[in-house]
One Martini backbone bead per residue (centre of mass of N, CA, C, O) as a GRO file, in nm:
protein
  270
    1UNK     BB    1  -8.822   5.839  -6.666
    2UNK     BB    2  -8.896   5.862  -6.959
    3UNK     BB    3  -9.094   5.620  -6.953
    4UNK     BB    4  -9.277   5.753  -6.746
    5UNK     BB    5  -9.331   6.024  -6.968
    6UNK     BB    6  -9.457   5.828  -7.188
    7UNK     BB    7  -9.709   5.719  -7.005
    8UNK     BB    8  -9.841   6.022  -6.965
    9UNK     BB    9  -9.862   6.119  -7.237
   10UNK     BB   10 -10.061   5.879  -7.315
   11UNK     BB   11 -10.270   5.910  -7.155
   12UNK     BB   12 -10.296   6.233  -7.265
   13UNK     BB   13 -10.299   6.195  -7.573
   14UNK     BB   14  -9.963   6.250  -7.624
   15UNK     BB   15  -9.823   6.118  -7.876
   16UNK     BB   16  -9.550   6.262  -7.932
   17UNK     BB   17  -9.433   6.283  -7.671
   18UNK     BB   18  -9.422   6.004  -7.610
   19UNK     BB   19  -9.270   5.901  -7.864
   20UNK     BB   20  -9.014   6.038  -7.757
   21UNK     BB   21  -8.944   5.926  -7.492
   22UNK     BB   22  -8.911   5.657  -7.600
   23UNK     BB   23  -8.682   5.705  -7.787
   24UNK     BB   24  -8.472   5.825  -7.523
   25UNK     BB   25  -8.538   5.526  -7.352
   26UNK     BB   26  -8.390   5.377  -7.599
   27UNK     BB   27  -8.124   5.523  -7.638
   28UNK     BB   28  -8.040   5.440  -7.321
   29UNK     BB   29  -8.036   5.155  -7.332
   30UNK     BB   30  -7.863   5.072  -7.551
   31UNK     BB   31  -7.621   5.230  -7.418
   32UNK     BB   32  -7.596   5.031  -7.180
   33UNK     BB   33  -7.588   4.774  -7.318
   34UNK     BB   34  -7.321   4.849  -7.482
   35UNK     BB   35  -7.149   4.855  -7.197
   36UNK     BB   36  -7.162   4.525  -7.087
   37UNK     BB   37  -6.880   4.401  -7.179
   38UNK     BB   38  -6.703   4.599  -7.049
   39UNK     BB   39  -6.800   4.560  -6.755
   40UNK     BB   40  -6.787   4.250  -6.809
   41UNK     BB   41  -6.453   4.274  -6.783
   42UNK     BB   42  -6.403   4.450  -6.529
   43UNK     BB   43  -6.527   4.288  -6.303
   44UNK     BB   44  -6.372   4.036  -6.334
   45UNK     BB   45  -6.087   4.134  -6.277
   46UNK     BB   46  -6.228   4.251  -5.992
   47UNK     BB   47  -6.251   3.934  -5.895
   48UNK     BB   48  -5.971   3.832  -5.940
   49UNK     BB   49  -5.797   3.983  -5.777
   50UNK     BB   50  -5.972   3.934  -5.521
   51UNK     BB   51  -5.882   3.603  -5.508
   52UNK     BB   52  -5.598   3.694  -5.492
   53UNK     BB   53  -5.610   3.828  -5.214
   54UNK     BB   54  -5.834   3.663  -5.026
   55UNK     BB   55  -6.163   3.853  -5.095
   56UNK     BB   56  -6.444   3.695  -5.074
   57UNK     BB   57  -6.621   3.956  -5.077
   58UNK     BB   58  -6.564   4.085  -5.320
   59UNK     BB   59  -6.534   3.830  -5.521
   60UNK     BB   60  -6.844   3.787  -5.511
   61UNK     BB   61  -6.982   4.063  -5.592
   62UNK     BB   62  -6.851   4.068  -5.881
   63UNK     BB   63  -6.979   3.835  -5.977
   64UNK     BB   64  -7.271   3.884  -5.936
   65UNK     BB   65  -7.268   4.090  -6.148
   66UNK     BB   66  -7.170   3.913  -6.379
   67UNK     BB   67  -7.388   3.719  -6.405
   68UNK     BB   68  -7.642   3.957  -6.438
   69UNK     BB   69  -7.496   4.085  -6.694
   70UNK     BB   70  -7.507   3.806  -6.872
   71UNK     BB   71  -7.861   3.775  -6.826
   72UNK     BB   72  -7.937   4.020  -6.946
   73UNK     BB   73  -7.783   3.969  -7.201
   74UNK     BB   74  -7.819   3.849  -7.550
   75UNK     BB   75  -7.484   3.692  -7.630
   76UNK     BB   76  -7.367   3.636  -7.357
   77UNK     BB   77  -7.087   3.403  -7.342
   78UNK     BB   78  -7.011   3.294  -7.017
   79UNK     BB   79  -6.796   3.101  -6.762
   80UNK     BB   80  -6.686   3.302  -6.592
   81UNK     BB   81  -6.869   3.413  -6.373
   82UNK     BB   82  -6.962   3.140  -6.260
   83UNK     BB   83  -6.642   3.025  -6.155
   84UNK     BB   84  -6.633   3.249  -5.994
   85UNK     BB   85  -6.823   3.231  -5.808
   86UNK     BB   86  -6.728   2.932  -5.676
   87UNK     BB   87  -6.479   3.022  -5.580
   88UNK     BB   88  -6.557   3.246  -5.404
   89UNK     BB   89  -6.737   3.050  -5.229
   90UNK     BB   90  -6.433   2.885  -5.148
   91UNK     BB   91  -6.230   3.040  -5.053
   92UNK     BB   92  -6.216   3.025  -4.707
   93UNK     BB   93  -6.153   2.687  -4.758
   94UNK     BB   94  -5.889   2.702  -4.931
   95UNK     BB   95  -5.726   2.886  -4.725
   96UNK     BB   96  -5.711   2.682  -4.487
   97UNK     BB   97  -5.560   2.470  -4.664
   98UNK     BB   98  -5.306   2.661  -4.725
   99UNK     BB   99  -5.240   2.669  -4.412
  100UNK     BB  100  -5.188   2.428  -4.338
  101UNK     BB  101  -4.984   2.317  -4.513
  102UNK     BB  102  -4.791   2.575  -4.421
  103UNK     BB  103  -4.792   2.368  -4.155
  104UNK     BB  104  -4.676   2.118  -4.294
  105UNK     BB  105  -4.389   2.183  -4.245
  106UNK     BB  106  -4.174   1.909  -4.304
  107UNK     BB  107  -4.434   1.742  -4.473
  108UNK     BB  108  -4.543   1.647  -4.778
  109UNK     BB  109  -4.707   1.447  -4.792
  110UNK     BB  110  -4.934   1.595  -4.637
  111UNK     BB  111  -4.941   1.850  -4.826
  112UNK     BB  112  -5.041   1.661  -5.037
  113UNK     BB  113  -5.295   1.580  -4.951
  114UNK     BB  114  -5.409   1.885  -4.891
  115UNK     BB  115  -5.388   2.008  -5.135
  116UNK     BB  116  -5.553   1.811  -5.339
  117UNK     BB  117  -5.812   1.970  -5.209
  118UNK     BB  118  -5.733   2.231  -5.317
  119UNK     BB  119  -5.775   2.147  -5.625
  120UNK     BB  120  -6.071   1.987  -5.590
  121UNK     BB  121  -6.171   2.293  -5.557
  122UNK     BB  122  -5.962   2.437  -5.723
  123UNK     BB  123  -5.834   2.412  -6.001
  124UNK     BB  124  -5.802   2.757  -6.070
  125UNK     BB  125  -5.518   2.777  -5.851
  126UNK     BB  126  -5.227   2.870  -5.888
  127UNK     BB  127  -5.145   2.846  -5.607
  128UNK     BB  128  -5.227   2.549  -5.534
  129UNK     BB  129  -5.039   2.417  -5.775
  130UNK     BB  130  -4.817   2.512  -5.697
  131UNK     BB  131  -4.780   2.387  -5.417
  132UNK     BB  132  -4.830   2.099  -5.519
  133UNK     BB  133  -4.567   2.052  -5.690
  134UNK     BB  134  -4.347   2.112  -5.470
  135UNK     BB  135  -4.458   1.872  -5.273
  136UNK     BB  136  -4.430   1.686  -5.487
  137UNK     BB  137  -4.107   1.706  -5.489
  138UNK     BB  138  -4.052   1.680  -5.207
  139UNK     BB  139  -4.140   1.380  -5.180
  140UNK     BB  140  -3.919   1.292  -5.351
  141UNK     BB  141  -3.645   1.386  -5.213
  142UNK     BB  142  -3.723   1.226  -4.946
  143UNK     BB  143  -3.738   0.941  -5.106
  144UNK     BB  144  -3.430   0.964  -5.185
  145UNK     BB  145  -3.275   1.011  -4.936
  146UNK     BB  146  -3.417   0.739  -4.809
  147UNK     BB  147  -3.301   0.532  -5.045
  148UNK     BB  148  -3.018   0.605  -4.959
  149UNK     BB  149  -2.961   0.563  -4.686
  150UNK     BB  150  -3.019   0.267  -4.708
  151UNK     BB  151  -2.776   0.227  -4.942
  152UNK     BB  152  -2.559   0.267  -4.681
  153UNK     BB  153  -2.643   0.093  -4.468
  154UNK     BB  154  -2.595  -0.207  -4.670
  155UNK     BB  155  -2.305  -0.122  -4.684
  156UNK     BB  156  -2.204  -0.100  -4.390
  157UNK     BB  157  -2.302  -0.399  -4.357
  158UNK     BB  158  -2.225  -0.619  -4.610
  159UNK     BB  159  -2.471  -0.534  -4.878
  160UNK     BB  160  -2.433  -0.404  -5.154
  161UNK     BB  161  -2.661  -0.542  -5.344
  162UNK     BB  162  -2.860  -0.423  -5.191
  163UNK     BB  163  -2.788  -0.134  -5.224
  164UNK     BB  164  -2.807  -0.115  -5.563
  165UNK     BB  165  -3.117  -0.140  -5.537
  166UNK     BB  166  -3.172   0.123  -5.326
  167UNK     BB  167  -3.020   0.302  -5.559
  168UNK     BB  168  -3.223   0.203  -5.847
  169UNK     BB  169  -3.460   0.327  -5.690
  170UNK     BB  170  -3.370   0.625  -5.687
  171UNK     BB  171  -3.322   0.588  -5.997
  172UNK     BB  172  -3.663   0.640  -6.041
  173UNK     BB  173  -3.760   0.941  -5.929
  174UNK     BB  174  -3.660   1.184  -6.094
  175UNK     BB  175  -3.403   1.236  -5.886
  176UNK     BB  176  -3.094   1.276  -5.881
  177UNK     BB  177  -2.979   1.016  -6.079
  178UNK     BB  178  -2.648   1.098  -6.096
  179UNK     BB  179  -2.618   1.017  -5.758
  180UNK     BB  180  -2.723   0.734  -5.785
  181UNK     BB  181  -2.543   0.617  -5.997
  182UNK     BB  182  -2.263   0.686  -5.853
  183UNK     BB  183  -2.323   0.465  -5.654
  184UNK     BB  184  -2.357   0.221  -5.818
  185UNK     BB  185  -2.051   0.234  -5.930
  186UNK     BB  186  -1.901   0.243  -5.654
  187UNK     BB  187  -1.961   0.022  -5.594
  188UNK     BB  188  -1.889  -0.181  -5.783
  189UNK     BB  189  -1.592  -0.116  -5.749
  190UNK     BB  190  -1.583  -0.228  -5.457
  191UNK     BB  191  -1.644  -0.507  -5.507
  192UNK     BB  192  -1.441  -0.556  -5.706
  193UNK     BB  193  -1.201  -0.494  -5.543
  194UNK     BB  194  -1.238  -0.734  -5.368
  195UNK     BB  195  -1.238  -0.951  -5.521
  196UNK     BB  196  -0.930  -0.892  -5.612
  197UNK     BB  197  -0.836  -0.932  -5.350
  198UNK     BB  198  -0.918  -1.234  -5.260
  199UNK     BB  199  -0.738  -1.343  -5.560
  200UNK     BB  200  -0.470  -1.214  -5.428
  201UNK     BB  201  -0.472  -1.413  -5.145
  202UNK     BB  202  -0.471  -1.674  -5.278
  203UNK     BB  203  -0.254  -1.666  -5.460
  204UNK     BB  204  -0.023  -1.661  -5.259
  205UNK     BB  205  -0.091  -1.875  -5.095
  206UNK     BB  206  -0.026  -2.050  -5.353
  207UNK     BB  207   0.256  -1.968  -5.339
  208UNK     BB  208   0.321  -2.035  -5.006
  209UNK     BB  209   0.284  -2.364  -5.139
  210UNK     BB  210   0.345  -2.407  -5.457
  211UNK     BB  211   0.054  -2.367  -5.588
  212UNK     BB  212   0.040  -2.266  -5.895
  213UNK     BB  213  -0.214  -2.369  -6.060
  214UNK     BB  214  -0.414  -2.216  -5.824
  215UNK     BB  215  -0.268  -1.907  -5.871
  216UNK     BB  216  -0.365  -1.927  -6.210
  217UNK     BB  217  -0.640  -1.904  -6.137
  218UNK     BB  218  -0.666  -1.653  -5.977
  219UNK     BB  219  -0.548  -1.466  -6.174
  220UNK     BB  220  -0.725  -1.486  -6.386
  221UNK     BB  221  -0.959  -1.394  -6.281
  222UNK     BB  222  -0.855  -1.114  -6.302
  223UNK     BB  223  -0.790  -1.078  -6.581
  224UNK     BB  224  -1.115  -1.100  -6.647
  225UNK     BB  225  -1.205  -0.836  -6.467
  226UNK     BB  226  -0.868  -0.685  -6.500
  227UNK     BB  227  -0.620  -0.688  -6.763
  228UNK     BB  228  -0.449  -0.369  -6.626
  229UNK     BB  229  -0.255  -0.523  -6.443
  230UNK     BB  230   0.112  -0.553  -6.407
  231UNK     BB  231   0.119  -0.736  -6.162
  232UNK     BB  232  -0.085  -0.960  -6.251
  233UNK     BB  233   0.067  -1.031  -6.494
  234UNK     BB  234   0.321  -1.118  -6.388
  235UNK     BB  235   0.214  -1.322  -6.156
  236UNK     BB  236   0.074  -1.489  -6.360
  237UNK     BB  237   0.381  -1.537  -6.586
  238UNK     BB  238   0.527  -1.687  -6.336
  239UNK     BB  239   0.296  -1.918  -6.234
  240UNK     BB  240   0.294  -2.061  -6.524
  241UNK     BB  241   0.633  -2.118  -6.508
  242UNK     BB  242   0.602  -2.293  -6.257
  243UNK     BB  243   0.393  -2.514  -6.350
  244UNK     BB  244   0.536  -2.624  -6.582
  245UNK     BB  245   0.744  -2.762  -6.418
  246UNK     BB  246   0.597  -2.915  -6.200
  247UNK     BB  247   0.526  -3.083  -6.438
  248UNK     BB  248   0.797  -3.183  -6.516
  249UNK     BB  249   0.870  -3.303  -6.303
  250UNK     BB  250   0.677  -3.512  -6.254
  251UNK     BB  251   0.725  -3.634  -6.522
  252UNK     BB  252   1.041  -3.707  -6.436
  253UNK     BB  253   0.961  -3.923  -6.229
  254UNK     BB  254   0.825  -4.093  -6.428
  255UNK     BB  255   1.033  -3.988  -6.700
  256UNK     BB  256   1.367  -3.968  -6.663
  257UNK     BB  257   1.470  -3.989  -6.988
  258UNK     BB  258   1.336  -3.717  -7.100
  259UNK     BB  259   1.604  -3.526  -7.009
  260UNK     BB  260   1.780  -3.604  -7.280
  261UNK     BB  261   1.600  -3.436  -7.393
  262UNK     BB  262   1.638  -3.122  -7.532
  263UNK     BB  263   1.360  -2.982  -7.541
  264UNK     BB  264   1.312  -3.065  -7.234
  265UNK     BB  265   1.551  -2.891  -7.130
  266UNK     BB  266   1.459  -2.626  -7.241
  267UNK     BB  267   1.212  -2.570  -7.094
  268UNK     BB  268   1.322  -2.558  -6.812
  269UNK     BB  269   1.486  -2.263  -6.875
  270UNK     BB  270   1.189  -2.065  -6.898
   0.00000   0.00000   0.00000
């Protein structure tokens, strides 16, 4: 309005009052533009909650009016603006996103396949990102339960090692580590025991056979895989003792002049 009172006194020749007037709509101008960067930070806060809220209505309004007031004035340089408008223009496609997803409640694979299409459309969607992140979690611990499973089946199968295989790479996925170690011992522990059974039932049978120095040798075995067994050190050191005799009697049907020597009679009563 002043300005268009500073035109028509200027049409009549009142070079004065044009000048007032003039001087008057120049000073409301200035003040006008100087108010424009605390608006434009007041309308994106505006346009910001808008998103959050998911009004999409709302946060293209608020956005739009932030390009305009961008453009306005220079020396104002924001890209808050503008890429507030392009989520707010993606918004209600981003929400429909964000809802199949929580529709694809437990299915977190298919979660993440939808979520990541949603943060490729929002990058900058705190929530997008939060849900993608969970449900990436959410697939890595079905992905380690499903490998626990199998390494538990292949345990009742009586394939330990394929066991230890599938428990090994569950502990390779980065979620419950200490779960699948702990089994990988557990199997290792339980070979080792079957192991150590075996070699005390075959030496058994070779001593209710009398072959000692077959029990010798399965004996051995066992202390080589678990030296700290009372039992089964004592069963060597009998063992021993029957296997030395064993030959030295062989030895005296060979040479039975020998048991004649002292040494070798005192041998034969350790």
């Amino acid at each position: 309005a002043l300005a268009l009172e500073g035109d028509e006194s200027y049409r009549v020749q009142e070079f004065g009052s044009a000048r007032d007037a003039y001087q008057q709509a120049l000073a409301q101008l200035s003040a006008s533009l100087a108010s424009v960067p605390t608006v434009l930070e007041q309308t994106l806060i505006s346009g910001e909650q808008a998103l959050i809220a998911r009004d999409a209505t709302t946060a293209i309004a608020n956005y739009e009016l932030a390009t305009s007031l961008v453009d306005l004035v220079a020396g104002i340089a924001s890209n808050d603006a503008q890429i507030g408008l392009t989520r707010a223009q993606a918004l209600e496609e981003l929400i429909d996103l964000l809802d199949s997803a929580e529709s694809a409640a437990g299915n977190p694979a298919r979660q993440v396949e939808i979520l990541e299409q949603a943060v490729n459309l929002d990058p900058y969607s705190t929530e997008a990102a939060q849900a993608l992140a969970q449900a990436r979690a959410d697939r890595l611990q079905e992905r380690f339960a499903a490998m626990m499973s199998e390494g538990y089946t292949q345990l009742q199968a009586g394939s330990p090692q394929e066991a230890i295989a599938r428990f090994e790479a569950a502990a390779t996925l980065g979620v419950n580590e200490n779960e699948a170690r702990a089994a990988i011992a557990q199997t290792k522990t339980e070979i080792t025991n079957a192991k150590i059974a075996e070699l005390q039932r075959r030496a058994l049978d070779s001593e209710a056979r009398e072959a000692w120095q077959e029990a010798v040798e399965d004996y051995d075995a066992i202390v080589a895989i678990d030296a700290n067994l009372p039992t089964i050190n004592r069963a060597l050191d009998y063992a021993e003792k029957r296997a030395r005799l064993d030959a030295l009697l062989i030895a005296a049907l060979d040479t039975p002049e020998r048991f004649a020597e002292q040494a070798v009679f005192d041998e034969t009563r350790d």
